[in-house]
Structure formats: structure tokens, C-alpha cells
Short mmCIF file of C-alpha atoms in Angstrom, two decimals:
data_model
loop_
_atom_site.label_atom_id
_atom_site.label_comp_id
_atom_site.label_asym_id
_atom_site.label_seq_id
_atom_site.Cartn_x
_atom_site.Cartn_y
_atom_site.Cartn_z
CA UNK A 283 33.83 8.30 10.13
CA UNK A 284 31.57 5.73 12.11
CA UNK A 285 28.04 6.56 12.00
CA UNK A 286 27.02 8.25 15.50
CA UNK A 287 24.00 7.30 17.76
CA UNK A 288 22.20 8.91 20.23
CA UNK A 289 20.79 6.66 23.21
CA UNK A 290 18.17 7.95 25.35
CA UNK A 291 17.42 6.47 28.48
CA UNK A 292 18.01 6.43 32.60
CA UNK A 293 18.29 2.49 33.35
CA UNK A 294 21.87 1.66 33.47
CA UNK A 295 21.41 -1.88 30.97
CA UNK A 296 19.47 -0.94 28.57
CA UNK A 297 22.55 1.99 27.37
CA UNK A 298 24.94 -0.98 27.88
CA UNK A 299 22.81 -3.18 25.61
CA UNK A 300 22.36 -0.53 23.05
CA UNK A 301 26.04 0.50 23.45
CA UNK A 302 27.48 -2.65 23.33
CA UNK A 303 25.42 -3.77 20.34
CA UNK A 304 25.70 -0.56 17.94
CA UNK A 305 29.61 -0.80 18.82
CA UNK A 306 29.48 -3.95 17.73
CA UNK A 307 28.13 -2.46 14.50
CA UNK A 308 30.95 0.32 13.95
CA UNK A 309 28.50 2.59 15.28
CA UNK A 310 29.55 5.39 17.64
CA UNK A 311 27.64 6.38 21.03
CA UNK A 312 26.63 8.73 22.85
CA UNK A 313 23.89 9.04 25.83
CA UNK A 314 21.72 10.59 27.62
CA UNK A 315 19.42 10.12 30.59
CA UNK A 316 17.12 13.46 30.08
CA UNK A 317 14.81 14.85 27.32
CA UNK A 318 16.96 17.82 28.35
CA UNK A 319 20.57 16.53 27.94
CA UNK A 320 19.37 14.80 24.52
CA UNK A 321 17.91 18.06 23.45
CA UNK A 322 21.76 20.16 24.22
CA UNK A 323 23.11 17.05 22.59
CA UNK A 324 21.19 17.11 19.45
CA UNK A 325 21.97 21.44 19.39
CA UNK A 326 25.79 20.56 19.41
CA UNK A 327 26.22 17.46 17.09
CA UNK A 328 24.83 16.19 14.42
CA UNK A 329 23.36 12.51 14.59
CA UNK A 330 22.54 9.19 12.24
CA UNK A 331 19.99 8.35 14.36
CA UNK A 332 18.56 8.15 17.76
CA UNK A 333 17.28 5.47 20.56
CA UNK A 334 14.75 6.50 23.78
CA UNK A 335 12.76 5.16 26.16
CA UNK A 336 9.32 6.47 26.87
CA UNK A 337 9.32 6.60 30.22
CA UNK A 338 12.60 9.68 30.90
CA UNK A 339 12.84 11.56 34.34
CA UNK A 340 12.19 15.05 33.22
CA UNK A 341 9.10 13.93 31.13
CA UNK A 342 7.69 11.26 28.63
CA UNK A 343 9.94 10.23 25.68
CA UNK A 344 6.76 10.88 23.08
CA UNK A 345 7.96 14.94 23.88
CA UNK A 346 11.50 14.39 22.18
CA UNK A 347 9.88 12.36 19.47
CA UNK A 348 7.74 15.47 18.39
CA UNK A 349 10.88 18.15 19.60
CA UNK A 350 13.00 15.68 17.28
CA UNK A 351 10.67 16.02 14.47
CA UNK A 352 10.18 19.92 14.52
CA UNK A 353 13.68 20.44 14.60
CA UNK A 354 15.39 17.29 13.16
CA UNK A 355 12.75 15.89 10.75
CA UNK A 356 15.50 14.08 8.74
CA UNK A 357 16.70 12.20 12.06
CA UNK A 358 15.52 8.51 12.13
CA UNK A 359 14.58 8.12 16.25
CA UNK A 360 13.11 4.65 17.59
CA UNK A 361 11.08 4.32 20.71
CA UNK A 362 11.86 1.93 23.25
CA UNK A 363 8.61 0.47 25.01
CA UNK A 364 7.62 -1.82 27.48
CA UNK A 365 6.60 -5.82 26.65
CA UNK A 366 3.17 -5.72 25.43
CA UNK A 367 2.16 -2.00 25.51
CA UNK A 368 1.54 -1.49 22.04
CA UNK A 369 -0.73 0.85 22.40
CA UNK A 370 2.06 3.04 23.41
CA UNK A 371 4.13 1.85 20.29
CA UNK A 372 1.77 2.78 17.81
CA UNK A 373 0.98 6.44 19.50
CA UNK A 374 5.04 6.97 18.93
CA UNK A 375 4.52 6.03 15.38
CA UNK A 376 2.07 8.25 15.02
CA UNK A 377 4.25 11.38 16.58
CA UNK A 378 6.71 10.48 13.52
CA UNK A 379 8.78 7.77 15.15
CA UNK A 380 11.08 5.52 12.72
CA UNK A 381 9.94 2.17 14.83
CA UNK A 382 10.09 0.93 18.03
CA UNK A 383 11.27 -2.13 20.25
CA UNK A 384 10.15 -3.88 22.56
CA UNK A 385 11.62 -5.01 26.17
CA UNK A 386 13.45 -7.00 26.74
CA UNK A 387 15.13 -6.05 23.55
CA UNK A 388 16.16 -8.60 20.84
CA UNK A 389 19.47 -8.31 19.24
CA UNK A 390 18.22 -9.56 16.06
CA UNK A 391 15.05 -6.83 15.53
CA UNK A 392 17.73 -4.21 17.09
CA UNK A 393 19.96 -5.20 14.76
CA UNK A 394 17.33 -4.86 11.55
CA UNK A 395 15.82 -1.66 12.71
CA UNK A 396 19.42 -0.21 12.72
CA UNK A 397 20.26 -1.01 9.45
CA UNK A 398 17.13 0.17 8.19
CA UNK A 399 17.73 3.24 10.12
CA UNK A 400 21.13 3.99 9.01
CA UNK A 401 20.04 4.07 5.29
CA UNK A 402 17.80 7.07 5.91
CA UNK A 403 20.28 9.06 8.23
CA UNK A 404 20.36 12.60 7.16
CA UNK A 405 24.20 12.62 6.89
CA UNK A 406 24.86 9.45 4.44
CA UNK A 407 23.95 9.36 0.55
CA UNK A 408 20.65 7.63 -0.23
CA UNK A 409 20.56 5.44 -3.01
CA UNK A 410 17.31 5.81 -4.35
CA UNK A 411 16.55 9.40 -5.30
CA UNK A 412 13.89 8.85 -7.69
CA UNK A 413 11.07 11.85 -7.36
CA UNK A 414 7.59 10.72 -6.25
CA UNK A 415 6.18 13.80 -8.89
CA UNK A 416 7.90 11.24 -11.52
CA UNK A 417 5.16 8.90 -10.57
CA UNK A 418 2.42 10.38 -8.99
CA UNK A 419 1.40 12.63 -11.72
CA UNK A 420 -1.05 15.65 -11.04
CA UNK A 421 -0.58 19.42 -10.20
CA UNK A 422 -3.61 19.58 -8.00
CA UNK A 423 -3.11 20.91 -4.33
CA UNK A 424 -4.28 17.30 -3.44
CA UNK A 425 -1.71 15.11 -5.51
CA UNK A 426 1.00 17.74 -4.09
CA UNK A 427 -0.34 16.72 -0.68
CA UNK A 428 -0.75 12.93 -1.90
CA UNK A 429 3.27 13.14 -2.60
CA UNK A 430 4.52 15.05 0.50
CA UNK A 431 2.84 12.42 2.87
CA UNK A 432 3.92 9.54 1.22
CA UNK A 433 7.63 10.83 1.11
CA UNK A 434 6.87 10.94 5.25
CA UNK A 435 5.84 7.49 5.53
CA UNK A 436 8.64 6.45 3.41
CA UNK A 437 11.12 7.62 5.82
CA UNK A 438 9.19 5.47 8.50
CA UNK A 439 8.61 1.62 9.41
CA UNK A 440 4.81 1.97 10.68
CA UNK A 441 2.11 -0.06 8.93
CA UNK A 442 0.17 2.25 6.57
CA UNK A 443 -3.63 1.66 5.58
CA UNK A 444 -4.35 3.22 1.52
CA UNK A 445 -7.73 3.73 1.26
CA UNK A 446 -9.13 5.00 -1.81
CA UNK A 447 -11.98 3.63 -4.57
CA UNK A 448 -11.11 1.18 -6.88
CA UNK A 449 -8.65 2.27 -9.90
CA UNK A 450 -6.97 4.96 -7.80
CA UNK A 451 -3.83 4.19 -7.63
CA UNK A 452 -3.72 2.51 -4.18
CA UNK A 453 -0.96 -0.09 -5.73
CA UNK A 454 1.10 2.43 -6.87
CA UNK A 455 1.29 4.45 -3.68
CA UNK A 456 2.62 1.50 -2.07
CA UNK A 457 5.23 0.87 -4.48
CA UNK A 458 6.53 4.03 -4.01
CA UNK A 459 6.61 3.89 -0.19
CA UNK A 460 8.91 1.19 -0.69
CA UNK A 461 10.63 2.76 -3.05
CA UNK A 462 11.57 5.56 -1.35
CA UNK A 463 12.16 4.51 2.28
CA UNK A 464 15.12 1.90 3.85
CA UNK A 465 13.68 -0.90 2.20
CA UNK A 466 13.89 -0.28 -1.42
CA UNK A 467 16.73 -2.86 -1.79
CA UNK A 468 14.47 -5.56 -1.07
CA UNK A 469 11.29 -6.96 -2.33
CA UNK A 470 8.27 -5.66 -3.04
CA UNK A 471 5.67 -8.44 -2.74
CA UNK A 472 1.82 -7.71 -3.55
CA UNK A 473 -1.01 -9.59 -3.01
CA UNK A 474 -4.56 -9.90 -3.27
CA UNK A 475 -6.15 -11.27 -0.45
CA UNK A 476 -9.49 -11.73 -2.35
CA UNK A 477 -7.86 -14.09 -5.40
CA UNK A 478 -6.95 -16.59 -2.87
CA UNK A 479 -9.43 -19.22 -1.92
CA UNK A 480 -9.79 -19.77 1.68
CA UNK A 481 -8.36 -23.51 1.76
CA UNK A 482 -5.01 -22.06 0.51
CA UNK A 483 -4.40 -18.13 2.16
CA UNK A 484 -2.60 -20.04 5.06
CA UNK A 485 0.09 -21.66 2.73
CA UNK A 486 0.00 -18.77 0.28
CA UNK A 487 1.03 -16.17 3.24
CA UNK A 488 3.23 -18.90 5.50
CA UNK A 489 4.34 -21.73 3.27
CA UNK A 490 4.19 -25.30 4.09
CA UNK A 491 6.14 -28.38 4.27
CA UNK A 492 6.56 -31.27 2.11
CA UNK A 493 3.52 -33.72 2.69
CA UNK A 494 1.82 -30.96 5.11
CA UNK A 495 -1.74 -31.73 2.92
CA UNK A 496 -2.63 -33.51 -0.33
CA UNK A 497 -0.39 -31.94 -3.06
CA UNK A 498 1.93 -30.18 -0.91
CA UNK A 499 5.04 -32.17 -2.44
CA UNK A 500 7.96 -30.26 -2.08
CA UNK A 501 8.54 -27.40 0.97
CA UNK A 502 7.48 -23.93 -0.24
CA UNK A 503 8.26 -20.44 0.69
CA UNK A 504 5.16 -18.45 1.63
CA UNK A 505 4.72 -14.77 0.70
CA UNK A 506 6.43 -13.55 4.09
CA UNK A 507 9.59 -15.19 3.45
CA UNK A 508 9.30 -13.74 -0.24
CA UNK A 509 8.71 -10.28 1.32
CA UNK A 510 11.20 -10.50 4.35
CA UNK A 511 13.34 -7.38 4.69
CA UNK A 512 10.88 -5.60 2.37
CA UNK A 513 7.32 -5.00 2.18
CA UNK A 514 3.62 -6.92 2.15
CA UNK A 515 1.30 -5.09 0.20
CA UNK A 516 -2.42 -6.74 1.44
CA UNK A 517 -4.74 -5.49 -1.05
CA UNK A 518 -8.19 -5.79 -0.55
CA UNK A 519 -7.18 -7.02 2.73
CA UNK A 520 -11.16 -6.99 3.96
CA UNK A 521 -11.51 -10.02 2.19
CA UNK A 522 -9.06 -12.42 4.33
CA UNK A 523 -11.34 -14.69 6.27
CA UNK A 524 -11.38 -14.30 9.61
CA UNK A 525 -9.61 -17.30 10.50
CA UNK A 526 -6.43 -15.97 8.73
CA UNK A 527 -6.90 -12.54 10.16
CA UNK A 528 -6.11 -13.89 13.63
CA UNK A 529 -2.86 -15.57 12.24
CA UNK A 530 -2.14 -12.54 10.45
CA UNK A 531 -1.96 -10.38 13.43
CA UNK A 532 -0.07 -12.85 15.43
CA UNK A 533 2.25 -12.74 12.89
CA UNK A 534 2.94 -8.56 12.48
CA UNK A 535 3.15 -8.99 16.64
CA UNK A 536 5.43 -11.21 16.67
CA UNK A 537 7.81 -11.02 13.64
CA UNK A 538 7.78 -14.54 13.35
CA UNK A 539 5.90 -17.37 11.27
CA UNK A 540 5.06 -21.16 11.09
CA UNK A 541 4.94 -22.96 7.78
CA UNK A 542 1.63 -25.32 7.42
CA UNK A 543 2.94 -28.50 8.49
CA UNK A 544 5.50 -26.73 10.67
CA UNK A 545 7.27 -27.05 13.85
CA UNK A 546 8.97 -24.63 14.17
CA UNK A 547 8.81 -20.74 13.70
CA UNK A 548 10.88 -18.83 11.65
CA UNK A 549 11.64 -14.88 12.17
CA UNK A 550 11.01 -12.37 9.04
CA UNK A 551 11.36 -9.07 9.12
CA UNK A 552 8.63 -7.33 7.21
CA UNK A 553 6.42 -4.46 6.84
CA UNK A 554 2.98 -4.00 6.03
CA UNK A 555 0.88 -1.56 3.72
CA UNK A 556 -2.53 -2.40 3.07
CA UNK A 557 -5.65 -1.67 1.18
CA UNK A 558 -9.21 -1.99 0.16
CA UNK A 559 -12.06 -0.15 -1.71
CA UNK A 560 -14.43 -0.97 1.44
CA UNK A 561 -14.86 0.71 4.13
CA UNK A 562 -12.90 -1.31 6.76
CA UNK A 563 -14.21 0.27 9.76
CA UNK A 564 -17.53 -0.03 8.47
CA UNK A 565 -16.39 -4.29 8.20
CA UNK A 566 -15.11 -3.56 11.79
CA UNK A 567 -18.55 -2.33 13.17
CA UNK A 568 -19.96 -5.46 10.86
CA UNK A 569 -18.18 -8.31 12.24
CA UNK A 570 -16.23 -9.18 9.13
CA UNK A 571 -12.85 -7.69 10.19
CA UNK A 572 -11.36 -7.67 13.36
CA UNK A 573 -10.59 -4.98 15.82
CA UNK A 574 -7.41 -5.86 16.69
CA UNK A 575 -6.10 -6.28 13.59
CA UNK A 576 -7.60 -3.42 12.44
CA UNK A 577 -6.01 -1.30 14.77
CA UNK A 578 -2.76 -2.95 13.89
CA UNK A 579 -2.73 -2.20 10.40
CA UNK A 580 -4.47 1.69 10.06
CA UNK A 581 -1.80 2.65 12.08
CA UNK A 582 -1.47 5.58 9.78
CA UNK A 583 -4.65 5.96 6.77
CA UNK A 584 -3.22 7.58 3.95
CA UNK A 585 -6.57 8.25 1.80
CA UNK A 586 -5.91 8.35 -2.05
CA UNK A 587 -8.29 10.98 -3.87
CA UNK A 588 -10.61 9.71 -6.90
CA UNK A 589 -10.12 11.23 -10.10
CA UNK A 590 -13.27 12.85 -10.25
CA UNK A 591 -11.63 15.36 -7.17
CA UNK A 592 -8.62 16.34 -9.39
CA UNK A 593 -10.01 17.01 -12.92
CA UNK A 594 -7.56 19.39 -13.83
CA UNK A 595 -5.05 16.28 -13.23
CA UNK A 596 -6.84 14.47 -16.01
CA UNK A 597 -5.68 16.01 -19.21
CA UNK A 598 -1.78 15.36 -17.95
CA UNK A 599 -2.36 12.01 -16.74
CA UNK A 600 -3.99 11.49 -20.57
CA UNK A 601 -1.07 12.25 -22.46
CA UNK A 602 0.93 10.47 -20.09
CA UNK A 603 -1.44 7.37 -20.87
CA UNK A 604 -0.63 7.58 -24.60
CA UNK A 605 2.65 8.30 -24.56
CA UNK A 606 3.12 4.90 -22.43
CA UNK A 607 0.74 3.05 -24.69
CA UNK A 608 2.34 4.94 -28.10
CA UNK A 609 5.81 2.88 -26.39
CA UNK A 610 4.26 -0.19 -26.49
CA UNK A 611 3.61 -0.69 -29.74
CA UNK A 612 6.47 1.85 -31.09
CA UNK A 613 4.10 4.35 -32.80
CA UNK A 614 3.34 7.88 -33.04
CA UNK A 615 1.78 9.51 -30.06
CA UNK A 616 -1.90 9.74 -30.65
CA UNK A 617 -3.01 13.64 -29.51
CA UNK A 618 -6.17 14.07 -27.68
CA UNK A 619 -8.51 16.95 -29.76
CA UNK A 620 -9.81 19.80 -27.18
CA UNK A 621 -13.27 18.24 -27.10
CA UNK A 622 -11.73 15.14 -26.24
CA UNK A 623 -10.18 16.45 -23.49
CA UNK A 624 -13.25 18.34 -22.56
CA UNK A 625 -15.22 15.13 -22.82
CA UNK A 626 -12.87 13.37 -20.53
CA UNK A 627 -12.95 16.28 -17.69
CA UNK A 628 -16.83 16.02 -17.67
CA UNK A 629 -16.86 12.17 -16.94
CA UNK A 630 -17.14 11.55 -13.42
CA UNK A 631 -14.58 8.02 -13.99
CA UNK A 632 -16.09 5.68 -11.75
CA UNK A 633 -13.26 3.54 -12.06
CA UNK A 634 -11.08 6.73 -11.53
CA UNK A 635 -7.42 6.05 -13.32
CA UNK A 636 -7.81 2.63 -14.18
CA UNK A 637 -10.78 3.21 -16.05
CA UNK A 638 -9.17 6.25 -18.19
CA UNK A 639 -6.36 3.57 -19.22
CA UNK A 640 -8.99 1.59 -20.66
CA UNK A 641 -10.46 4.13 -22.02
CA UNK A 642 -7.81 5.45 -24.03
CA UNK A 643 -6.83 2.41 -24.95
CA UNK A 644 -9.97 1.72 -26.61
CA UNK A 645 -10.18 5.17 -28.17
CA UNK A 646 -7.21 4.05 -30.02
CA UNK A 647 -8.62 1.36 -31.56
CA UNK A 648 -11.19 3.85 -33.05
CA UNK A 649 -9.12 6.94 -33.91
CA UNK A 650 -8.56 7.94 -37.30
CA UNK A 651 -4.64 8.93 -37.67
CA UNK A 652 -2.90 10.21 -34.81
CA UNK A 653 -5.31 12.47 -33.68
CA UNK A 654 -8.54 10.90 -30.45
CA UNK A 655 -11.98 12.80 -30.95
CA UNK A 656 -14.37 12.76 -28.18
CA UNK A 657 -16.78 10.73 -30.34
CA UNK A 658 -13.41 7.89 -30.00
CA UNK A 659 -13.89 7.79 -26.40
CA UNK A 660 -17.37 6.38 -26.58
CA UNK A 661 -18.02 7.58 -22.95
CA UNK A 662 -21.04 6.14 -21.11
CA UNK A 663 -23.74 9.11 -21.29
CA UNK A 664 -23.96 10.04 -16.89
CA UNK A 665 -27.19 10.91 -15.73
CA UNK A 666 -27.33 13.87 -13.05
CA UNK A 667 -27.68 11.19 -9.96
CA UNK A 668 -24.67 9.27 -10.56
CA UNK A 669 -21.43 12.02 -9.51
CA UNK A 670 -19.63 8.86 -7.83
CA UNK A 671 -20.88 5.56 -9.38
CA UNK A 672 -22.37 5.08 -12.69
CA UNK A 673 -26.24 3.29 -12.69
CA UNK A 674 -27.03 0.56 -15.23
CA UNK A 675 -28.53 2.36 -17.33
CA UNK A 676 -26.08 4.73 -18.29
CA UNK A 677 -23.46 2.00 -18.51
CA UNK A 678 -25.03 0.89 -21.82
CA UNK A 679 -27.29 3.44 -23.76
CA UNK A 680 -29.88 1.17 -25.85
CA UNK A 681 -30.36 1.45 -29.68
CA UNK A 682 -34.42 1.91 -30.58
CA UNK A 683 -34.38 -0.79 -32.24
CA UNK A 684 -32.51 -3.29 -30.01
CA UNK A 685 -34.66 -6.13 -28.58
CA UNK A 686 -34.81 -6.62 -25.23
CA UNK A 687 -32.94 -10.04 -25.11
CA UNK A 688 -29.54 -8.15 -26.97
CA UNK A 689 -30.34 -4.99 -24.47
CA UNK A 690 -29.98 -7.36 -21.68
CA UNK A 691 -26.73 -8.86 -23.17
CA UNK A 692 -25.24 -5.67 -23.14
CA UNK A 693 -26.46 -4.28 -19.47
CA UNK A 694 -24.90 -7.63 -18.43
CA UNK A 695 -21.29 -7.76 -20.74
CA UNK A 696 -21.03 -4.05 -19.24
CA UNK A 697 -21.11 -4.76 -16.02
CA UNK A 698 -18.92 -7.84 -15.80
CA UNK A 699 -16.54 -5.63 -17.72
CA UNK A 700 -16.76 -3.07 -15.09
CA UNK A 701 -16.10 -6.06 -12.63
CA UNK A 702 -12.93 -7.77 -14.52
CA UNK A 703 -11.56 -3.71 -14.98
CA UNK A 704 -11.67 -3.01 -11.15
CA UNK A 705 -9.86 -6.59 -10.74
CA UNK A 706 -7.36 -5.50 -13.16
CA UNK A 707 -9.47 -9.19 -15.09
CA UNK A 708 -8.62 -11.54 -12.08
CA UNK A 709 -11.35 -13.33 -12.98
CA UNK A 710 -11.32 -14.98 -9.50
CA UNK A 711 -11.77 -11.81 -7.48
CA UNK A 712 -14.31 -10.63 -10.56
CA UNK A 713 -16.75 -13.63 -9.93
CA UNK A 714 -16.95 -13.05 -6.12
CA UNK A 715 -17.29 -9.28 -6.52
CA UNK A 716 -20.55 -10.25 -8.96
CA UNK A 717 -21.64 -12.76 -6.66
CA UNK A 718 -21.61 -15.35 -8.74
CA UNK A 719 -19.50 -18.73 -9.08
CA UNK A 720 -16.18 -18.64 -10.89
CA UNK A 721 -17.35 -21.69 -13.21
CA UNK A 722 -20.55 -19.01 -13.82
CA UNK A 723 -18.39 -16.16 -14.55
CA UNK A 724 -16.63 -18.36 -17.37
CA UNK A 725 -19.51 -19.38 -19.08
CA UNK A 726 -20.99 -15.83 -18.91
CA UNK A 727 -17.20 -14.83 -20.76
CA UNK A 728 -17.76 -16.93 -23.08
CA UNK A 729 -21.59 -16.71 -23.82
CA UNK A 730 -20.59 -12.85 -24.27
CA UNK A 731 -17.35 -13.04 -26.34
CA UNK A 732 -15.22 -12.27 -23.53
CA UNK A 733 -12.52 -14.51 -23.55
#
């Protein structure tokens, strides 16, 4: 049986245009040109998915998006909006709308967004039924949140903004976005914006061609075309320059790119998740990111809690850590003693879940046997006025009889640690978060045994 279509709409071209073009796909139709007739259409049969206009004659097509999603929350539905209005476009994403197109419609996005469509329709098998608990671990009322939300966005096409501190997880939650929506057949192409230098974010995110600038000697594929018909994943995405964030956005309007060195532009079909640690409205209000693009991208936030919120999360995640690492190196599972475990729900984990990796993996350097004590972890000692960030000073605890010079040493090897951790050690992005030159960060690595 052909998959069947509902198309929503009163102008006479548009439901030959959609008619003519899902037929052409082995897709069945059937229209309306009333909220009210799709509404007895939708109680009768059952649907793969469903096409309207915005503007209806018995009232605005935003009501059967949210009537749609209270009754049929399964049902894929796509908005069809006027050239330019995007304001519009992103208010039906919002209401739960699959995507949207613009007029005057182009077969070849039409085309895309019903393919996509089709492999989240409520009445064919999905491929990918991997569980989001399998991967977001934590029992707390907020991971159970975390996980219903992003199993929303994954049945939608809007551009999601993560926001979260660093070593949350904001990576991960993107992955499984993919994962679990239309796209997961395609790639999944991360990036972060603040490794690139500025000279090259242009050709890193478009390509160029052959003899476009000194060294460019052979035509290469920029991370669009590597993502197209998947995702983007901009992490730390307040760190593009400005220059590129004007590109960017003409880009995610358009669909369409231009190589460095280019004449011509070439369509990809792509969506975008994106994240930081900073506050990006706060780089709005600042001048450092723009508005527009801003708008464009925290089409929906989707705010990832720090560890410190979900303690009671911390003891599972643990033995999940160990058990991965214990795989690594095919050995025994190292146990975590109760004070250990204590230990670790009293640290307020600055780094949140990154930072309990590393600290487990250290621990295991120092554990006697099979078994981690809380004297293992070597946790920094917290003092009262650091619940979310961790001072100097209780990064490092000094000895008595440690001279200033070594004290020093250490203050400074702990925080470029901290730095290289929150990086996951790009020791690109590490030097600019210190402040300090890249050919400074590697002779402070070195100087300090850090190699």
C-alpha cells in the first residue's frame, strides 16, 4: 500500500503541485481546503504525513499544527509559508511542526522533506529503535525529562540550540537527535568552531577549489557537503567570527553553498544543532554574535543539566564509567567503596561528566586491586563559595613545605589541565580559552611535563 498524504490548502496550484509531485513519488493524496475538513479527514483515516498552508479560510494553519499534535503526535505535518516570512516558519516549528517550505515551492527541498518525512510516519517500521535511556544514563526526574524532549526534537527538522556547561554531555545529546530522527542514515558531522583559525573556517565549512589560495591544490569538500542529508553539529558556535556568521546564516536560509574560489552554488540539504558553554544571548546583547543568526539557530534551546543538579545520577553513571574503561583494557571491573561513592556525590564536578571520566580514570591508576577508595579519587578539597566553579586555590591544596616557585607550578599545571579537559586536550581551543598563544601553551606543556 502507497504511503497516503494529506494536503491542506485552498489555492487551486499549490494541491496540484503537491499532488502531482507526491504522485510522482508513489505517494497517495488526499485534500482539503479547511482546518475543518482536514480535522474529519484525519478522524476517518489514518495518514503518513501531512502538508498545510498557514493562511486556511476557517482559521490559521498554526491551529491544525497544535490540533495535529494533541491528537496525532506521531503524524509528521509541514507548514507551507510565504517567501521570506520566516518568522512565521520558525513559530510553526515551535507548535511541533516537522519543517516547512517556502513559496514558490522547490521540487527538490519538497522532495527531501518528504523522504525525511516518510521515515518517521507513524504507520511504517523505523529502523533505528535504539532507546535514548541506553545513552543518556540517569534516573533523576531531570534526565527523564532530558530524554523525553530530545526523542521530540528527533522526530522534527528545526534547528536546536544545547546549552549546558562544559563536560555535560552537549555532544552526546546531539548524536542522539540524529540518531533517532529521519536522518540517522546519514552523517553525523561535528565541529568545533573554536579549533579553527579564522583564515581557514570559510574553506573548512564550504570547501574550495583547486588554486582558490596558496596551498589549496586539489578541490575539497567542505563540512556541509560532508554533512548533507544529515546533521552539523556547531559546537562552541560563539566562537565563529563574525564574518563567517553572516555566511553561515545565508547558508541555513538558503540551503545552498559556494566553495572558496567558487562560481557557482551548490544545494545541500542539512540540519543544524548547535552549542556553547557561553551564554549566547549574553554574546548577542555584547556584539560578538549576531541577532539574526541567533534567532536562526535557538529555534528550540534544549538546556542540558550539570551534574552537580542530578547527584543521585552520579553513582550509576560511575559504574557505567568503569565498566567502559574495565573494556578497554580487558580487565576486571574496578568497584567503587561506599565512601568513594560518597566522596564523589559531595563534589560539586565543575567539569560535570567529563571531569568524573577523568577522574575515575585516574583513580585507577591509584587503586589497590579491584576495589577505588575515596582517598584514590584525590578530589580537589571545595571551599563553601565555590557550588558551581572551583577557585584556584582549591584546585591544588599546597604541601607546608612546598616553596612558592613549585606551588606556583602546580596552581598553573592545574589549571591548564582544567583547560585541555574542557577541550577534550584540543590544545588549539585550550590556548585561546587561557588567553594565551598556542606556541605559549606548548612550551608551558612541556615546561610542566604535559606532553
Amino acid at each position: 500500500m502507497n504511503p497516503q498524504a494529506l494536503i491542506v490548502d485552498d489555492e487551486p496550484d499549490i494541491l496540484d503541485l503537491l499532488s502531482m509531485t507526491l504522485s510522482g513519488m508513489s505517494i497517495d493524496c488526499v485534500t482539503a481546503e479547511s482546518i475543518a475538513e482536514a480535522e474529519r479527514l484525519l478522524s476517518q483515516q489514518s495518514f503518513d504525513l501531512c502538508f498545510t498552508d498557514m493562511r486556511l479560510p476557517d482559521g490559521d494553519g498554526l491551529q491544525l499544527v497544535k490540533s495535529i499534535q494533541a491528537t496525532h503526535p506521531e503524524l509528521p505535518i509541514a507548514v507551507i509559508t510565504a517567501y521570506g516570512n520566516m518568522d512565521l516558519a520558525v513559530t510553526a516549528l515551535k507548535s511541533g511542526a516537522f519543517d516547512f517550505v517556502s513559496k514558490p515551492l522547490k521540487l527538490r527541498v519538497l522532495r527531501e522533506l518528504v523522504e525525511a518525512a516518510l521515515k518517521l510516519s507513524p504507520n511504517r517500521p523505523h529502523k533505528n529503535d535504539r532507546r535514548s535511556r541506553d545513552r543518556l544514563l540517569g534516573e533523576t526526574e531531570l534526565m527523564r525529562e532530558l530524554r523525553g524532549k530530545v526523542a521530540k526534537l528527533a522526530r522534527s527538522q528545526a534547528p536546536v540550540y544545547i546549552s549546558g556547561e562544559s563536560g555535560t554531555g552537549k555532544e552526546l545529546v546531539a548524536r542522539l537527535i540524529h540518531d533517532l530522527g529521519a536522518r540517522s542514515d546519514k552523517a553525523f558531522v561535528p565541529v568545533n568552531c573554536g579549533a579553527i583559525p579564522n583564515e581557514l573556517v570559510e574553506s573548512e565549512f564550504f570547501g574550495h577549489k583547486k588554486g582558490a589560495f596558496t596551498g589549496a591544490v586539489a578541490d575539497k569538500q567542505g563540512l556541509f557537503q560532508h554533512a548533507d542529508g544529515g546533521t552539523l553539529f556547531l559546537d562552541e558556535v560563539a566562537d565563529l567570527p563574525l564574518m563567517m556568521q553572516v555566511k553561515l546564516l545565508r547558508a541555513i536560509q538558503e540551503k545552498a553553498i559556494r566553495p572558496v574560489g567558487g562560481h557557482e552554488e551548490i544545494n545541500v540539504d542539512v540540519r543544524i544543532l548547535s552549542a556553547t558553554h557561553k551564554n549566547l544571548a549574553e554574546c548577542v546583547d555584547e556584539g560578538t554574535f549576531r541577532q539574526d543568526l541567533f534567532y536562526r539557530l535557538n529555534v528550540i534551546e534544549l538546556q542540558v543539566p550539570p551534574l552537580r543538579e542530578r547527584k543521585a545520577d552520579i553513582q550509576l553513571l560511575a559504574e557505567h564509567i568503569l565498566q567502559n574503561l574495565a573494556g578497554k583494557t580487558h580487565s576486571v571491573v574496578t568497584k567503587l567503596t561506599p565512601e568513594a561513592i560518597t566522596a564523589l556525590q559531595q563534589y560539586p564536578f565543575p567539569g560535570n561528566v567529563r571531569e568524573l571520566e577523568n577522574t575515575l580514570e585516574r583513580a585507577l591508576t591509584w587503586a589497590e586491586g579491584t576495589r577505588i577508595t575515596a582517598a584514590d579519587l584525590m578530589l580537589p578539597v571545595a571551599t563553601s563559595s565555590t557550588k558551581n566553579t572551583m577557585s584556584i586555590s582549591a584546585l591544588v591544596e599546597p604541601e607546608i613545605n612546598q616553596d612558592l616557585e613549585s606551588h606556583l607550578e602546580d596552581q598553573e599545571r592545574a589549571i591548564i589541565e582544567k583547560a585541555l579537559n574542557e577541550t577534550r586536550w584540543n590544545k588549539t581551543a585550550a590556548a585561546k580559552r587561557l588567553g594565551i598563544t598556542f606556541r605559549a601553551l606548548r612550551y608551558k606543556l612541556k615546561k610542566l611535563d604535559l606532553e
